[in-house]
Each structure stands twice: as structure tokens, then as C-alpha cells.
XYZ file of N, CA and C in Angstrom:
594
model
N 90.337 117.848 120.903
C 90.840 116.175 120.821
C 91.352 115.932 119.491
N 90.554 115.883 118.556
C 91.210 115.611 116.764
C 91.892 116.673 116.137
N 91.825 117.836 116.765
C 92.732 118.853 116.537
C 94.223 118.729 117.019
N 94.353 118.405 118.213
C 95.650 117.830 118.734
C 96.205 116.706 118.516
N 95.443 115.980 117.787
C 96.232 114.833 117.314
C 96.875 114.689 115.612
N 96.035 116.125 115.281
C 96.836 115.897 113.575
C 97.781 116.949 113.808
N 97.643 117.746 115.176
C 99.067 118.690 115.392
C 100.233 117.257 115.595
N 99.481 116.619 116.806
C 100.949 116.008 116.639
C 101.972 115.132 115.902
N 100.797 114.751 114.763
C 101.046 114.002 113.837
C 101.906 115.179 112.667
N 101.470 116.288 112.879
C 102.499 117.491 112.305
C 103.621 117.423 112.439
N 103.763 117.450 114.131
C 104.902 117.874 114.269
C 105.673 116.481 114.495
N 105.785 115.166 114.729
C 106.088 114.245 114.314
C 106.843 113.910 112.878
N 105.877 114.362 112.073
C 106.238 114.430 110.616
C 107.459 115.257 110.393
N 107.634 116.025 110.852
C 108.772 117.156 110.832
C 110.201 117.167 111.447
N 109.577 115.459 112.557
C 110.764 115.128 113.045
C 111.620 114.569 112.433
N 112.821 115.016 111.895
C 113.890 114.483 110.973
C 115.150 114.461 111.787
N 116.025 113.450 110.907
C 117.875 113.816 111.365
C 118.155 114.515 110.646
N 119.167 114.827 110.850
C 119.567 116.358 110.475
C 120.782 116.471 110.883
N 122.474 116.201 109.846
C 123.511 116.658 110.521
C 124.585 117.391 110.285
N 125.189 117.289 111.287
C 125.908 118.685 111.425
C 125.957 119.719 110.081
N 126.419 121.091 109.916
C 125.725 121.599 108.835
C 124.714 121.663 108.499
N 123.999 121.242 108.949
C 122.399 121.329 108.122
C 121.621 122.621 108.606
N 122.359 123.164 109.980
C 121.493 123.858 110.451
C 120.376 123.681 111.347
N 120.042 122.490 111.395
C 118.992 121.518 112.030
C 118.248 122.925 113.439
N 116.895 123.269 113.887
C 116.387 123.372 114.765
C 116.273 121.952 116.184
N 116.325 122.373 117.070
C 115.891 121.908 118.402
C 114.743 122.375 118.396
N 113.573 121.158 118.585
C 112.235 121.699 118.433
C 111.605 121.039 120.441
N 111.444 122.367 120.530
C 110.805 122.319 122.327
C 109.254 122.181 122.297
N 109.087 121.300 123.648
C 107.355 121.373 123.554
C 106.979 122.851 123.885
N 105.866 123.524 124.281
C 105.229 124.689 124.500
C 106.007 125.185 126.445
N 106.220 123.837 126.916
C 106.946 123.872 128.238
C 108.633 123.488 128.386
N 109.160 124.049 126.704
C 110.684 123.742 126.746
C 111.311 122.569 127.189
N 110.212 121.531 127.392
C 111.446 120.465 127.353
C 111.059 119.570 125.877
N 112.416 119.286 125.224
C 112.463 118.413 123.782
C 111.281 117.546 123.609
N 110.670 117.306 122.772
C 109.426 116.444 122.099
C 110.121 115.150 122.285
N 111.313 114.760 121.977
C 111.862 114.016 121.943
C 113.264 114.154 122.503
N 113.881 113.129 123.120
C 115.209 113.179 123.170
C 116.126 112.152 122.790
N 115.414 111.053 121.893
C 116.300 109.683 121.391
C 115.047 109.368 120.224
N 114.821 109.331 119.227
C 115.720 110.744 118.847
C 115.244 112.031 118.858
N 116.721 112.626 118.855
C 116.428 114.059 119.468
C 115.402 114.780 118.526
N 114.519 115.820 119.068
C 113.399 116.203 118.313
C 113.922 117.488 117.445
N 114.468 117.153 115.807
C 114.903 118.195 115.258
C 114.346 118.373 114.229
N 114.165 119.527 113.422
C 113.769 119.960 112.732
C 114.867 120.363 111.468
N 114.635 119.984 110.333
C 115.505 121.002 109.046
C 115.338 122.446 109.219
N 116.013 123.551 109.094
C 116.534 125.018 108.974
C 114.987 125.376 107.879
N 114.855 124.729 106.892
C 113.880 124.871 106.464
C 111.924 124.744 107.016
N 111.978 123.643 107.698
C 110.759 123.480 108.917
C 110.787 124.335 109.550
N 111.557 124.428 110.027
C 111.744 125.554 111.343
C 111.535 126.897 110.689
N 111.548 127.706 109.946
C 111.165 128.670 109.313
C 110.091 128.713 108.998
N 109.723 127.618 107.905
C 108.223 127.717 107.749
C 107.083 127.494 108.769
N 107.428 126.800 109.879
C 106.770 126.983 110.810
C 106.799 128.221 111.963
N 107.629 129.072 111.637
C 107.812 130.405 112.474
C 106.308 131.415 111.206
N 106.643 131.223 110.187
C 105.859 131.834 109.448
C 104.406 131.184 109.595
N 103.896 130.061 109.782
C 102.636 129.875 109.997
C 102.227 129.783 111.480
N 103.336 130.743 112.198
C 102.508 131.030 113.476
C 102.845 129.688 114.571
N 103.258 128.715 114.301
C 103.097 127.389 115.155
C 104.125 127.820 115.825
N 105.592 128.284 115.960
C 106.403 127.935 117.218
C 106.493 129.583 117.452
N 107.425 129.735 118.523
C 108.503 130.994 118.789
C 109.831 130.192 118.566
N 110.694 131.576 118.268
C 112.201 131.514 118.059
C 112.172 131.681 119.313
N 113.310 130.677 120.312
C 114.317 130.582 121.644
C 115.426 131.302 121.438
N 116.123 130.136 120.059
C 117.779 131.016 119.870
C 117.878 130.718 118.599
N 119.138 131.574 117.936
C 118.980 131.592 116.781
C 120.783 131.239 116.279
N 121.061 130.939 114.831
C 122.413 130.439 114.609
C 122.882 132.089 114.039
N 124.159 132.261 113.924
C 124.667 133.430 113.008
C 124.479 133.505 111.800
N 124.178 132.245 111.503
C 123.864 132.220 109.493
C 122.063 132.881 109.362
N 121.961 133.746 108.337
C 121.206 133.869 108.151
C 120.373 133.534 106.378
N 119.096 133.780 106.405
C 118.515 133.288 105.002
C 118.289 134.772 104.436
N 118.313 134.472 103.062
C 118.033 136.211 102.504
C 116.919 135.998 101.111
N 116.089 136.835 101.128
C 115.609 136.990 99.662
C 116.018 138.445 99.760
N 115.498 138.913 98.092
C 115.672 140.410 97.673
C 115.144 141.447 98.680
N 114.149 141.146 99.343
C 113.592 142.550 100.266
C 113.624 141.592 102.192
N 114.188 140.942 102.045
C 114.470 140.082 103.611
C 115.127 139.029 103.774
N 115.269 139.654 104.995
C 116.516 138.573 106.033
C 116.292 137.670 107.320
N 116.610 136.549 107.592
C 116.093 135.937 108.692
C 117.327 135.257 109.164
N 117.687 135.596 110.776
C 118.663 134.227 111.195
C 117.830 133.149 111.293
N 118.482 131.976 111.416
C 118.066 130.572 111.027
C 118.143 130.329 112.744
N 116.724 129.841 112.865
C 116.694 129.253 114.349
C 117.124 128.383 114.950
N 118.385 127.704 115.943
C 118.480 127.161 116.406
C 117.688 126.137 117.243
N 116.641 126.959 118.007
C 115.737 126.625 119.177
C 114.734 127.062 119.159
N 113.472 126.260 118.991
C 112.093 126.627 118.581
C 111.235 125.889 119.800
N 110.616 126.357 120.333
C 109.182 125.930 121.097
C 108.144 126.181 120.543
N 107.273 125.147 120.280
C 106.002 125.321 119.771
C 104.676 125.859 120.741
N 103.826 126.965 120.226
C 103.108 127.773 120.521
C 102.130 127.295 121.699
N 101.581 125.789 120.992
C 100.408 125.100 121.918
C 100.981 124.034 122.486
N 100.942 123.578 123.857
C 101.541 122.056 124.204
C 101.026 120.795 123.514
N 102.019 120.301 123.370
C 101.438 118.775 122.360
C 101.345 117.755 123.727
N 100.379 116.886 124.232
C 100.417 116.130 125.154
C 101.185 114.820 124.692
N 102.306 114.671 125.469
C 102.586 113.402 125.070
C 102.542 112.004 125.276
N 102.550 111.584 124.660
C 101.971 109.959 125.085
C 102.339 109.336 126.312
N 101.636 108.654 127.166
C 102.377 108.166 128.427
C 102.447 106.618 128.089
N 102.076 105.858 126.755
C 102.248 104.524 126.853
C 103.256 104.700 125.553
N 104.942 104.320 125.577
C 105.495 103.816 124.078
C 104.818 102.852 123.668
N 105.020 103.138 121.854
C 104.868 102.050 121.464
C 105.667 100.883 121.729
N 105.349 99.335 121.515
C 106.219 98.479 121.668
C 106.813 98.392 120.170
N 107.891 98.172 120.231
C 108.747 98.565 119.078
C 109.988 97.980 119.297
N 110.418 97.432 118.271
C 112.038 96.781 118.480
C 112.995 97.570 119.327
N 112.949 98.953 118.449
C 113.668 99.768 119.022
C 113.891 100.216 120.241
N 112.260 100.490 120.663
C 112.090 100.375 121.939
C 112.456 100.036 123.143
N 111.970 98.470 122.673
C 112.776 97.646 123.291
C 114.405 97.331 123.909
N 115.077 97.795 122.901
C 116.127 98.158 122.847
C 116.994 99.602 123.502
N 116.172 100.120 123.440
C 116.377 101.837 124.207
C 115.793 101.442 126.143
N 115.030 100.392 125.829
C 114.540 100.030 127.757
C 115.691 99.449 127.672
N 116.591 98.810 126.802
C 117.499 97.481 127.621
C 118.770 98.245 127.439
N 118.669 99.884 127.319
C 120.530 100.443 126.927
C 121.147 99.793 125.832
N 120.398 99.371 124.683
C 121.052 98.598 123.496
C 122.286 97.752 123.836
N 122.121 96.710 124.908
C 123.112 95.763 125.229
C 122.279 94.455 125.766
N 122.809 93.510 125.241
C 122.395 92.091 125.546
C 121.950 92.106 127.049
N 121.028 91.815 127.449
C 120.643 91.678 128.732
C 121.153 90.124 129.163
N 121.683 89.571 128.685
C 122.326 87.925 129.193
C 124.133 88.246 129.361
N 124.502 89.446 128.487
C 125.848 88.897 128.528
C 126.744 90.571 128.169
N 126.146 91.450 127.532
C 126.230 93.027 127.485
C 126.609 93.223 126.711
N 126.754 92.491 125.453
C 127.403 92.766 124.164
C 126.603 93.918 123.766
N 127.152 94.900 122.446
C 126.022 95.782 122.140
C 126.297 95.656 120.554
N 126.886 94.109 119.986
C 126.279 93.929 118.625
C 125.458 93.188 118.222
N 124.685 93.198 116.864
C 123.905 92.359 116.706
C 122.944 91.921 117.457
N 122.428 93.038 118.195
C 121.248 92.862 118.842
C 120.236 92.277 117.875
N 119.290 91.839 118.475
C 118.260 90.954 118.341
C 117.021 90.699 119.909
N 116.279 90.505 119.756
C 115.113 89.948 120.884
C 115.154 88.845 120.993
N 114.779 88.236 122.426
C 114.704 86.921 122.870
C 113.476 87.706 123.568
N 112.596 86.188 123.364
C 111.710 85.852 124.537
C 112.464 84.929 125.585
N 111.485 85.663 126.833
C 111.854 84.715 128.220
C 111.021 82.912 127.850
N 109.873 82.998 128.238
C 109.275 82.082 127.733
C 109.176 81.952 126.250
N 109.936 81.046 125.549
C 109.962 80.488 124.138
C 107.934 80.731 123.670
N 108.140 81.416 122.089
C 107.430 81.655 121.651
C 106.869 80.000 120.941
N 107.443 79.110 120.720
C 107.458 77.840 120.678
C 106.880 76.837 122.262
N 106.756 77.546 123.037
C 106.059 77.436 124.499
C 105.073 78.241 125.171
N 104.655 78.952 124.399
C 103.600 79.375 124.287
C 103.701 80.844 124.948
N 104.963 81.118 125.211
C 105.306 82.581 125.493
C 104.661 83.687 124.165
N 104.285 84.817 124.472
C 103.928 86.037 124.034
C 105.032 87.178 123.675
N 105.021 88.018 122.720
C 105.965 88.942 122.327
C 105.238 90.204 122.892
N 105.609 90.242 124.043
C 105.068 91.179 125.022
C 106.290 92.283 125.710
N 105.803 93.599 126.277
C 106.846 94.231 127.131
C 107.298 93.318 127.838
N 106.670 92.402 128.781
C 106.996 91.634 130.137
C 107.491 90.117 129.208
N 107.782 90.160 128.163
C 108.374 88.812 127.952
C 109.681 88.572 127.060
N 110.049 90.024 126.368
C 110.774 89.883 125.674
C 111.801 91.220 125.726
N 113.618 90.653 126.143
C 114.364 91.298 126.165
C 115.433 91.263 124.586
N 116.082 92.411 124.739
C 117.850 92.463 123.881
C 118.367 91.335 124.053
N 118.581 90.912 123.320
C 119.580 89.707 123.177
C 120.523 89.733 122.177
N 121.617 89.492 122.239
C 122.638 89.146 120.860
C 122.515 87.788 120.427
N 122.690 87.802 119.129
C 122.720 86.588 118.350
C 123.422 85.488 118.852
N 124.658 85.518 119.288
C 124.965 84.441 120.027
C 124.261 83.829 121.223
N 123.958 84.792 121.981
C 122.974 84.661 123.653
C 121.332 84.016 123.050
N 121.065 84.484 122.094
C 119.600 83.970 121.289
C 119.838 82.657 120.995
N 120.747 82.088 120.567
C 120.997 81.026 119.961
C 121.375 80.083 121.152
N 122.336 80.238 121.991
C 122.700 79.763 123.007
C 121.119 79.274 123.929
N 120.437 80.444 124.479
C 119.493 80.119 125.010
C 118.055 79.020 124.070
N 117.819 79.374 122.980
C 117.229 78.764 121.884
C 116.032 78.810 122.613
N 115.060 77.156 122.254
C 113.684 77.617 122.832
C 113.593 76.856 124.334
N 114.500 77.221 125.403
C 114.936 77.135 126.407
C 114.050 78.194 127.271
N 113.411 77.862 128.693
C 113.081 78.766 129.651
C 114.263 79.295 130.033
N 114.581 80.311 131.203
C 115.795 80.932 131.728
C 115.980 79.895 132.137
N 115.684 79.270 133.300
C 115.660 77.996 134.787
C 116.424 76.952 133.510
N 115.587 76.696 132.315
C 116.484 75.514 131.815
C 117.599 75.699 131.450
N 117.894 76.818 130.505
C 118.896 77.325 130.168
C 119.950 77.884 131.158
N 119.710 78.082 132.051
C 120.522 78.914 133.000
C 120.985 80.477 132.735
N 120.084 80.894 132.205
C 120.869 82.436 131.441
C 119.371 83.116 131.820
N 119.591 83.959 132.723
C 119.195 84.874 133.245
C 119.137 86.330 132.957
N 118.342 87.144 132.440
C 118.498 88.582 132.080
C 118.999 89.146 133.429
N 120.136 90.405 133.101
C 120.507 91.096 134.042
C 119.142 92.040 134.555
N 118.218 92.579 133.816
C 117.016 93.131 134.369
C 115.544 92.707 133.478
N 115.186 91.893 134.835
C 114.036 91.578 134.095
C 112.897 92.540 133.106
N 112.144 92.094 132.053
C 111.972 92.520 131.215
C 110.560 93.681 131.792
N 110.304 94.479 131.724
C 109.092 95.408 132.206
C 108.217 96.576 131.021
N 107.569 96.831 131.174
C 106.615 97.896 130.341
C 107.050 99.290 130.630
N 107.956 99.863 130.047
C 108.662 101.178 130.339
C 107.847 102.210 130.168
N 108.105 103.678 131.001
C 107.257 104.669 130.265
C 107.968 105.303 129.953
N 107.027 106.201 129.388
C 107.714 107.505 128.177
C 109.241 108.127 128.789
N 108.766 108.502 129.903
C 109.529 109.145 130.857
C 111.230 108.117 130.927
N 110.846 107.141 131.440
C 112.089 105.915 131.628
C 112.747 106.134 129.830
N 111.828 105.714 128.628
C 112.554 106.211 127.409
C 113.735 107.051 127.396
N 113.312 108.265 127.436
C 113.453 109.510 127.415
C 114.482 109.602 128.595
N 114.729 108.883 129.717
C 115.905 109.228 130.741
C 117.070 108.131 129.926
N 116.565 107.300 129.252
C 117.663 106.032 128.446
C 118.224 106.781 127.575
N 117.339 107.471 126.643
C 117.798 108.103 125.592
C 118.943 109.149 125.510
N 118.901 109.584 126.950
C 119.719 110.930 127.030
C 121.256 110.429 127.423
N 121.320 109.134 127.752
C 122.648 108.446 127.877
C 123.390 108.231 126.339
N 122.666 108.292 125.338
C 123.036 108.271 123.788
C 122.731 109.232 123.121
N 123.524 110.400 123.512
C 123.230 111.818 122.780
C 123.581 111.588 121.291
N 123.226 112.529 120.323
C 123.672 112.637 119.011
C 125.037 112.932 119.089
N 125.608 112.790 117.812
C 126.909 113.195 117.763
C 126.975 114.424 117.449
N 126.114 115.394 117.058
C 126.192 116.593 116.930
C 125.590 117.064 117.824
N 125.813 118.556 119.144
C 124.970 119.340 119.567
C 125.127 120.589 119.616
N 124.389 121.495 118.945
C 125.013 122.723 118.885
C 124.747 123.412 120.839
N 125.542 124.190 120.472
C 125.666 125.279 122.337
C 124.697 125.724 122.513
N 123.830 126.172 121.520
C 122.179 126.441 121.688
C 121.271 125.848 122.396
N 121.629 124.447 122.140
C 120.949 123.505 122.330
C 120.462 122.475 124.203
N 121.984 123.231 124.612
C 122.491 122.393 125.978
C 121.814 122.910 126.978
N 121.121 123.940 126.866
C 120.342 124.380 128.095
C 118.681 123.602 128.099
N 118.553 123.312 127.088
C 117.195 122.866 127.370
C 116.999 121.184 126.846
N 118.339 120.576 126.857
C 118.455 119.074 126.901
C 118.283 118.571 128.140
N 118.890 119.118 128.999
C 119.007 118.331 130.593
C 118.876 119.307 131.827
N 117.671 120.109 131.009
C 117.421 121.010 132.460
C 116.589 120.683 133.422
N 116.325 119.627 133.759
C 115.410 118.763 134.284
C 116.121 117.892 135.012
N 117.429 117.395 135.115
C 118.227 116.743 135.466
C 118.791 117.581 136.955
N 119.264 116.740 138.015
C 119.824 117.207 139.239
C 121.476 117.968 139.180
N 121.062 118.947 139.483
C 122.663 119.661 139.295
C 123.708 118.893 140.035
N 124.839 119.460 139.728
C 126.396 118.558 140.816
C 126.484 119.563 141.750
N 126.775 119.704 142.984
C 126.740 120.309 144.214
C 128.328 120.881 144.341
């Protein structure tokens, strides 16, 4: 169990944002699902090659580009899969980012997507707690308008009542916000478990 936790930390530590042209590798779990959809689980090409040499991953797809040494040539991996399954967490961390992701990066009062913060349905000044079931994404304007009132007092009700999401729910929402760069070799692995159109 402890060894699995260490491996998970190593995997997460290598999960970096890599821009187009940096030859990033999509990292899949041993079941060929991405470790994360949002942010997309990507490693730099250097980390992917290091993981290959440490025999932690299998190469699933490659770029046409190769790296060279005087006696060695290797194509850069574009998709790798872990050799050992990493059990995903079933309970996502309660973070500002995950609240925004649950609420699809939109104010739950007016739908605005800019200048987001979060609002306590039952204000903290009235005994409300900062928990999944009392916090929603809100734009600054709606947050100020609602102030320290309850939804009933303010007449402002969220479009979706707050709830504690599952990791699966956050992954589903993350698919709505794909990164601006998706290599063609990744596409078969990003949405393979969604329903096909007839």
C-alpha cells in the first residue's frame, strides 16, 4: 500500500503542462485511461523517455521525431501507459479549482465565466461552513450582490445546488474543456469510454 502511494506521488510529480511543440507524452494508466483529463495527464518528452528506461511504462504511440546519442536513436513517445495500475482517488480534494470544475467554470447565479470566486450559500457570518455542499462558483458581482444573505433573503438561487462530486464527475466535466493542443495519437485514448453517435 505504501509503495503504491509512493508510485502515485511520482506519477503526479511528473504531471506537467507542456505546450505545443514540446513533444509531450499522454500518460495512461495501466487500463489505458488517462490518469487525469483536466489537467490532462502529460509528461515532458524527457520524463517519458526516463520512465521508459526505468521500465515503468510501455510505449503505446510515438512521434516521428527521434532523439539521438552517438550510439543510440529512439523515437519520442507520444502515448505511454503505466505498467502498474495506479488506483485513482475516489474522493477529490476540496479545492477552489475543483469547485470551479464541478460548476463548469461558470457563476451559478448568472452564468458569467470571468472573475470567478466562490460563494457560501449559508454565509460564514451566519454559521455556514466552507464545504462542498455549501459553496458554489460565483462571479464577483453576484457574490457582492448576495453578500451575507441566504438564498431566500437575497432571492438568488444557484442553477445547480452544490454537491460533493466524484472523481468521475470531475473527469466528465474536464472533458468539456480540452487543452488547446491535442496530438492526433492521443485522440483514441481521451474519449474511448464515451457513447458513439449512431
